[in-house]
């Protein structure tokens, strides 16, 4: 019973098979493998973007930091939410890769509010050399709280950035879960919604460690290559990144796995609603659930070995009825039985 | 017939098997997997260094740049050879990770000369705020030219660094091939030879992509963790790095594979000596061979599909007898037949 | 009638005289001038800190960015107020000099609140490699809003930093005005209040361009020298920085000028209270006044040529009675007559 | 008798007078002073470049590092000589400001050799992501050894850079001395010779501390402003930089002073040729003299209080006839008597 993160699950058997298949003979290194050519073609087709530039890296933080550094100068500030991964979980990687940019926090929690975005951008007067200069808009889809921007919401936000002539980045660590939730096309959720650069995460959705970065403006390609290399994120045995991504793209594995994870999370939420005292914090739209449960319930779950994020405490003393915030994430590999057992345990029936 | 680099070969079946074995169920992420605990223990035992700090990354450039940034301040200069990977092959990753340090080049080609090292260190007067400040000594073992420092040579160089109170780093991308060549222990070739930080490469010797960085002074551990994370080199699904390294350490796979690669290179050299006009440039001690061959021979080899580094040209016109420099690298996976066929082709017998 | 900033006023005649006096013959460069030796001695005496390390730079931003970079690692975050100069007026100089640190904003406006500081420090959990790591506390005295921390307030804030084992920096661009306001000693407002590094500004208080940075822990001295040089802030003809600072220290010019500026501001406030509709925003304690005045009053003042900061607008259309925020700063050189005339103009009597 | 550097001399009385004249009343800060408008106009006229962009900073290292960072990306390398100030005297300021670029050293000592420049540029293969990418050519005029590139030599070097589509920077810390030596116009020695960005130093030639940076392509202007501010090199009381530069430009003070300094150096060389054993190392063309003199002569000069750079030693023991290298620099303020007395002392007549 492991709901700590979707990066705790195993890789999908198809991914492992692809790794084995790729493990034959010699192949040119540093991205010159044939598999990468196939990846590029498939992603361009999937995104209906025949000129798009595609690069692979192995971590989500690398995808974010490299993408941002490509569209943000050191004296510019990135507009993002306070809970965004780039603000809270990357130990200053964006600041390091950009050479000292700032993050301007918009909104309180979860989704960014268009009117506040407009206000923050407008208030940052330009032409004054003392101030931060306006930089890119960075969104996360699925958000860190588990909700999903609608296409209209995305378009509203990116059009504000556009009105200030600013580029946009979408952190798609859970891109697939968002597509599954919105039931739209990758093109619709990216360039058709005004996104300039996007990451399409594989790691959290059944891969070992691979993220695609897609630049819809291919003129940035060579600079991106140089940035990736000098950040030590160009793999010599690149074929193993290509192989993962290729298998992920084939037969819609990316989408099937994401649908599976989302469905599991929906089942979990349904179950949680039956647990006494449970409060769902943000209505989950993908595979992340934030729920408050009574301390006594958490204690029972922990004693039975359930693993998940608990943000308030202490667990072991205090009012047993007090609600403590927790975060539960489903990856594709979790079984329905596991979820049902977790709910049963929460309900004291196990 | 692929002699372009040891990063073009496949992963060893034992490595692939370990990946599959690790691919079961859920596991804590970001290096908290149990496999990493085993890796740490095994490396400490192997290096006879019970307090050593061990970290894994996926690329050799990451290992070099992170290791150097841990022991070199931005105003210091790294002493290294002109041909060192950090100088010629990393697109300024060391400069980026250290925040603007320099590289001071010592020697002409291949091995560093102790007296020149001493001279360069001595001549860089200290206490003058305008100058580069002395920083770490960085050696590569096996060198980029395919030779190997003896333990005495290593000790001579590190003792010079020590006399100036400077730390030392050993880029061990081909650490295993060097141990195989010297037939010494890892401890002898590292801390017993005055090395403070070392990388032990797996990628070029049968792994998919993993390098261990070993800090013999564990007080640097937490800072190293922070540096790795902010450089986006901390893997969420870290278990797959651990699994590779663990399999690499088990049953001396690292050593067996390196011996195999070195033996193959020796066979290649032996063969090359029979090729008309061939000049071996540096006496090969591990798995890299630099050889000059007549243009006509290169042309024949290329027509037959042999792949390797050719540094002088043009291939297709010019004196057929002119000797052109080439670099041939053997990884563990090459067969003896393949080498024999290559030699036969070079000799015009195929 | 120039109230735009205290950096718009002329240098004090004593400073100019010192420049001329220093302009004789040849002198060692880069800080080895005899005058600097005198500066060092005088500052140590003034601060009752015989071991303190003293450096001069020419801009306040250089003082802030160099001081912070000396006590803040790239993965750490500086605790400061949203209105602090380092956050709003330095175009990412702190982020540049530190190599990518963040600023964590504490409080809303003006002074920092101890309980919020404690809460922000506490909430930033340590030992988690993904998060910003706690870094120095940075205070500004006089604050950007013109108020002054009492010695008790300073001690309360620095003791919180101390309880988390964090260093403290005081941006003393208006150090002298604060001392004049508090009527305390430099030692009391610095190390006796728990400050580790302080800047003592000269530029805004009658100098041409000089700021002293004082490190109470002299072990940081050599690194500071290197940081200053690599940031290109070490002056070759350093004697002219020394001469300014020396004249500033002699006969308490720093204090006399600051008292003068503060008294002028007090006279201005007194006058403003007589202006119809005027609202003093923050009770001024030094030489900065934030006041809201009716649009019609601002218009009259502007027509008469008064220069000062106007943050709300537009000036030329809208309700004449609407109050618009303005910032008025007095430097030592303003005459009482000038202030009286300004008030008369505001009152429509001129 | 101070020949240590031209930054050890006093400021010219005209500069001091201009400082005093500028010290009247209030003036807008941060470069918005009227004096700067005059400086801009005068420099554009002087350089026959009506669109040129002009900025002032206070140190030569700031001029170099800011200029280079404007035309060099972090993954590019600057082509310069081993003795160039940016390589030997700036404690990694160029590496810091550019964010990690390298310097590729061309030539041995003194002037850069066009054919070696071509060779180094050509050999740095492009399109390979592992390598340093070609960046700007940086020349110094007057060179650090005291010689001066002819206009033809400059054109030859910059046309090589142009053929590789690379920008050029000229470090003109001693720009005026070079113009005086070549007897050409500023336009001829800058954009007409293929220079894109140039610094025109004032500090070493009678100013207190001011350098103009001139960008012949004004499209880089705003980015330069941001770089200057974030490096903390934008002065609030900017009028004092403007005033120096204005006085320097008026009545050709820059040229008169440089001619004076050059003439003094010529007199010094003439004298040195009469000193027994003296060897002039590089034929001096401006105000820097490198000469070898017998140890006994140096000892005599030092005992009499002469101050200059002595690079070989020890002074106090060793063969009295051994020639030791010294560097003697003349600034405008040295008297002919002083030089004559120095020569007399060297000749043992004083």
mmCIF file of N, CA, C and O in Angstrom, chain D residues 275-320:
data_model
loop_
_atom_site.group_PDB
_atom_site.id
_atom_site.type_symbol
_atom_site.label_atom_id
_atom_site.label_comp_id
_atom_site.label_asym_id
_atom_site.label_seq_id
_atom_site.Cartn_x
_atom_site.Cartn_y
_atom_site.Cartn_z
ATOM 1 N N UNK D 275 71.956 52.918 -19.529
ATOM 2 C CA UNK D 275 72.287 52.186 -18.299
ATOM 3 C C UNK D 275 73.015 50.890 -18.660
ATOM 4 O O UNK D 275 72.542 50.120 -19.507
ATOM 5 N N UNK D 276 74.121 50.671 -18.013
ATOM 6 C CA UNK D 276 74.944 49.500 -18.312
ATOM 7 C C UNK D 276 74.145 48.223 -18.126
ATOM 8 O O UNK D 276 73.510 48.020 -17.096
ATOM 9 N N UNK D 277 74.161 47.371 -19.146
ATOM 10 C CA UNK D 277 73.521 46.054 -19.041
ATOM 11 C C UNK D 277 72.050 46.052 -19.365
ATOM 12 O O UNK D 277 71.443 44.985 -19.489
ATOM 13 N N UNK D 278 71.443 47.197 -19.511
ATOM 14 C CA UNK D 278 69.994 47.242 -19.711
ATOM 15 C C UNK D 278 69.579 46.622 -21.041
ATOM 16 O O UNK D 278 70.199 46.842 -22.069
ATOM 17 N N UNK D 279 68.516 45.815 -20.966
ATOM 18 C CA UNK D 279 67.911 45.240 -22.180
ATOM 19 C C UNK D 279 66.436 45.636 -22.194
ATOM 20 O O UNK D 279 65.691 45.276 -21.276
ATOM 21 N N UNK D 280 66.031 46.335 -23.222
ATOM 22 C CA UNK D 280 64.601 46.633 -23.393
ATOM 23 C C UNK D 280 63.942 45.379 -23.978
ATOM 24 O O UNK D 280 64.371 44.888 -25.022
ATOM 25 N N UNK D 281 62.913 44.864 -23.325
ATOM 26 C CA UNK D 281 62.365 43.556 -23.687
ATOM 27 C C UNK D 281 61.479 43.648 -24.917
ATOM 28 O O UNK D 281 61.602 42.873 -25.865
ATOM 29 N N UNK D 282 60.528 44.553 -24.886
ATOM 30 C CA UNK D 282 59.643 44.781 -26.027
ATOM 31 C C UNK D 282 59.782 46.260 -26.377
ATOM 32 O O UNK D 282 59.793 47.094 -25.472
ATOM 33 N N UNK D 283 59.915 46.561 -27.634
ATOM 34 C CA UNK D 283 60.102 47.960 -28.003
ATOM 35 C C UNK D 283 58.861 48.754 -27.578
ATOM 36 O O UNK D 283 57.771 48.546 -28.082
ATOM 37 N N UNK D 284 59.003 49.663 -26.609
ATOM 38 C CA UNK D 284 57.828 50.345 -26.059
ATOM 39 C C UNK D 284 57.250 51.331 -27.069
ATOM 40 O O UNK D 284 57.986 52.085 -27.706
ATOM 41 N N UNK D 285 55.925 51.307 -27.197
ATOM 42 C CA UNK D 285 55.267 52.222 -28.128
ATOM 43 C C UNK D 285 54.344 53.194 -27.400
ATOM 44 O O UNK D 285 53.847 54.118 -28.008
ATOM 45 N N UNK D 286 54.132 52.949 -26.131
ATOM 46 C CA UNK D 286 53.209 53.836 -25.414
ATOM 47 C C UNK D 286 53.823 54.213 -24.067
ATOM 48 O O UNK D 286 54.888 54.821 -24.046
ATOM 49 N N UNK D 287 53.193 53.850 -22.969
ATOM 50 C CA UNK D 287 53.684 54.304 -21.665
ATOM 51 C C UNK D 287 54.130 53.173 -20.738
ATOM 52 O O UNK D 287 54.284 53.379 -19.540
ATOM 53 N N UNK D 288 54.303 51.980 -21.286
ATOM 54 C CA UNK D 288 54.765 50.844 -20.481
ATOM 55 C C UNK D 288 56.116 50.388 -21.010
ATOM 56 O O UNK D 288 56.276 50.207 -22.221
ATOM 57 N N UNK D 289 57.018 50.160 -20.086
ATOM 58 C CA UNK D 289 58.366 49.731 -20.467
ATOM 59 C C UNK D 289 58.721 48.457 -19.720
ATOM 60 O O UNK D 289 58.632 48.416 -18.490
ATOM 61 N N UNK D 290 59.081 47.420 -20.462
ATOM 62 C CA UNK D 290 59.634 46.215 -19.846
ATOM 63 C C UNK D 290 61.126 46.200 -20.107
ATOM 64 O O UNK D 290 61.550 46.231 -21.270
ATOM 65 N N UNK D 291 61.875 46.181 -19.037
ATOM 66 C CA UNK D 291 63.332 46.227 -19.194
ATOM 67 C C UNK D 291 63.999 45.257 -18.229
ATOM 68 O O UNK D 291 63.516 45.044 -17.121
ATOM 69 N N UNK D 292 65.056 44.675 -18.700
ATOM 70 C CA UNK D 292 65.902 43.869 -17.817
ATOM 71 C C UNK D 292 67.094 44.721 -17.400
ATOM 72 O O UNK D 292 67.737 45.338 -18.243
ATOM 73 N N UNK D 293 67.348 44.700 -16.092
ATOM 74 C CA UNK D 293 68.475 45.454 -15.560
ATOM 75 C C UNK D 293 69.251 44.549 -14.615
ATOM 76 O O UNK D 293 68.685 43.618 -14.024
ATOM 77 N N UNK D 294 70.527 44.840 -14.457
ATOM 78 C CA UNK D 294 71.325 44.024 -13.528
ATOM 79 C C UNK D 294 70.767 44.123 -12.109
ATOM 80 O O UNK D 294 70.260 45.179 -11.698
ATOM 81 N N UNK D 295 70.892 43.018 -11.392
ATOM 82 C CA UNK D 295 70.426 42.986 -10.010
ATOM 83 C C UNK D 295 70.990 44.157 -9.203
ATOM 84 O O UNK D 295 70.254 44.793 -8.430
ATOM 85 N N UNK D 296 72.248 44.450 -9.408
ATOM 86 C CA UNK D 296 72.879 45.534 -8.638
ATOM 87 C C UNK D 296 72.198 46.869 -8.915
ATOM 88 O O UNK D 296 72.007 47.698 -8.009
ATOM 89 N N UNK D 297 71.795 47.066 -10.143
ATOM 90 C CA UNK D 297 71.110 48.316 -10.512
ATOM 91 C C UNK D 297 69.749 48.395 -9.819
ATOM 92 O O UNK D 297 69.379 49.427 -9.248
ATOM 93 N N UNK D 298 69.005 47.275 -9.898
ATOM 94 C CA UNK D 298 67.709 47.238 -9.203
ATOM 95 C C UNK D 298 67.882 47.530 -7.715
ATOM 96 O O UNK D 298 67.109 48.262 -7.109
ATOM 97 N N UNK D 299 68.904 46.928 -7.141
ATOM 98 C CA UNK D 299 69.093 47.094 -5.699
ATOM 99 C C UNK D 299 69.331 48.569 -5.372
ATOM 100 O O UNK D 299 68.748 49.104 -4.436
ATOM 101 N N UNK D 300 70.144 49.196 -6.177
ATOM 102 C CA UNK D 300 70.436 50.618 -5.971
ATOM 103 C C UNK D 300 69.155 51.445 -6.078
ATOM 104 O O UNK D 300 68.850 52.295 -5.239
ATOM 105 N N UNK D 301 68.368 51.146 -7.106
ATOM 106 C CA UNK D 301 67.128 51.894 -7.309
ATOM 107 C C UNK D 301 66.169 51.699 -6.138
ATOM 108 O O UNK D 301 65.531 52.652 -5.667
ATOM 109 N N UNK D 302 66.078 50.465 -5.680
ATOM 110 C CA UNK D 302 65.169 50.202 -4.560
ATOM 111 C C UNK D 302 65.628 50.900 -3.292
ATOM 112 O O UNK D 302 64.811 51.415 -2.527
ATOM 113 N N UNK D 303 66.905 50.890 -3.084
ATOM 114 C CA UNK D 303 67.426 51.560 -1.880
ATOM 115 C C UNK D 303 67.123 53.055 -1.902
ATOM 116 O O UNK D 303 66.901 53.671 -0.866
ATOM 117 N N UNK D 304 67.088 53.599 -3.091
ATOM 118 C CA UNK D 304 66.802 55.035 -3.223
ATOM 119 C C UNK D 304 65.299 55.306 -3.233
ATOM 120 O O UNK D 304 64.872 56.454 -3.408
ATOM 121 N N UNK D 305 64.492 54.236 -3.132
ATOM 122 C CA UNK D 305 63.054 54.467 -3.007
ATOM 123 C C UNK D 305 62.261 54.401 -4.295
ATOM 124 O O UNK D 305 61.068 54.742 -4.307
ATOM 125 N N UNK D 306 62.892 53.988 -5.372
ATOM 126 C CA UNK D 306 62.120 53.856 -6.608
ATOM 127 C C UNK D 306 61.134 52.698 -6.473
ATOM 128 O O UNK D 306 61.471 51.649 -5.926
ATOM 129 N N UNK D 307 59.916 52.902 -6.973
ATOM 130 C CA UNK D 307 58.871 51.875 -6.882
ATOM 131 C C UNK D 307 58.464 51.468 -8.290
ATOM 132 O O UNK D 307 58.070 52.311 -9.097
ATOM 133 N N UNK D 308 58.574 50.177 -8.572
ATOM 134 C CA UNK D 308 58.153 49.665 -9.886
ATOM 135 C C UNK D 308 58.050 48.151 -9.767
ATOM 136 O O UNK D 308 58.440 47.558 -8.756
ATOM 137 N N UNK D 309 57.526 47.509 -10.819
ATOM 138 C CA UNK D 309 57.327 46.062 -10.777
ATOM 139 C C UNK D 309 58.611 45.304 -11.059
ATOM 140 O O UNK D 309 59.274 45.547 -12.064
ATOM 141 N N UNK D 310 58.945 44.403 -10.161
ATOM 142 C CA UNK D 310 60.128 43.563 -10.344
ATOM 143 C C UNK D 310 59.648 42.125 -10.338
ATOM 144 O O UNK D 310 59.076 41.659 -9.339
ATOM 145 N N UNK D 311 59.829 41.414 -11.472
ATOM 146 C CA UNK D 311 59.207 40.103 -11.599
ATOM 147 C C UNK D 311 60.137 38.942 -11.338
ATOM 148 O O UNK D 311 59.709 37.812 -11.285
ATOM 149 N N UNK D 312 61.384 39.233 -11.258
ATOM 150 C CA UNK D 312 62.303 38.137 -11.004
ATOM 151 C C UNK D 312 63.125 38.499 -9.784
ATOM 152 O O UNK D 312 63.315 39.671 -9.474
ATOM 153 N N UNK D 313 63.594 37.536 -9.117
ATOM 154 C CA UNK D 313 64.299 37.845 -7.900
ATOM 155 C C UNK D 313 65.225 36.720 -7.566
ATOM 156 O O UNK D 313 65.491 35.884 -8.416
ATOM 157 N N UNK D 314 65.686 36.651 -6.377
ATOM 158 C CA UNK D 314 65.476 37.654 -5.336
ATOM 159 C C UNK D 314 66.339 38.888 -5.597
ATOM 160 O O UNK D 314 67.352 38.819 -6.295
ATOM 161 N N UNK D 315 65.907 39.982 -5.003
ATOM 162 C CA UNK D 315 66.641 41.228 -5.200
ATOM 163 C C UNK D 315 67.955 41.220 -4.436
ATOM 164 O O UNK D 315 68.991 41.677 -4.940
ATOM 165 N N UNK D 316 67.914 40.656 -3.246
ATOM 166 C CA UNK D 316 69.006 40.926 -2.307
ATOM 167 C C UNK D 316 70.161 39.944 -2.307
ATOM 168 O O UNK D 316 71.165 40.173 -1.659
ATOM 169 N N UNK D 317 70.015 38.838 -2.964
ATOM 170 C CA UNK D 317 71.208 38.007 -3.107
ATOM 171 C C UNK D 317 71.222 37.386 -4.491
ATOM 172 O O UNK D 317 70.189 37.254 -5.144
ATOM 173 N N UNK D 318 72.386 37.004 -4.891
ATOM 174 C CA UNK D 318 72.551 36.483 -6.243
ATOM 175 C C UNK D 318 73.560 37.333 -7.008
ATOM 176 O O UNK D 318 73.992 38.384 -6.534
ATOM 177 N N UNK D 319 73.892 36.863 -8.167
ATOM 178 C CA UNK D 319 74.877 37.522 -9.027
ATOM 179 C C UNK D 319 74.473 38.973 -9.302
ATOM 180 O O UNK D 319 73.409 39.228 -9.852
ATOM 181 N N UNK D 320 75.295 39.948 -8.931
ATOM 182 C CA UNK D 320 74.920 41.355 -9.130
ATOM 183 C C UNK D 320 74.753 41.719 -10.600
ATOM 184 O O UNK D 320 74.059 42.677 -10.915
#
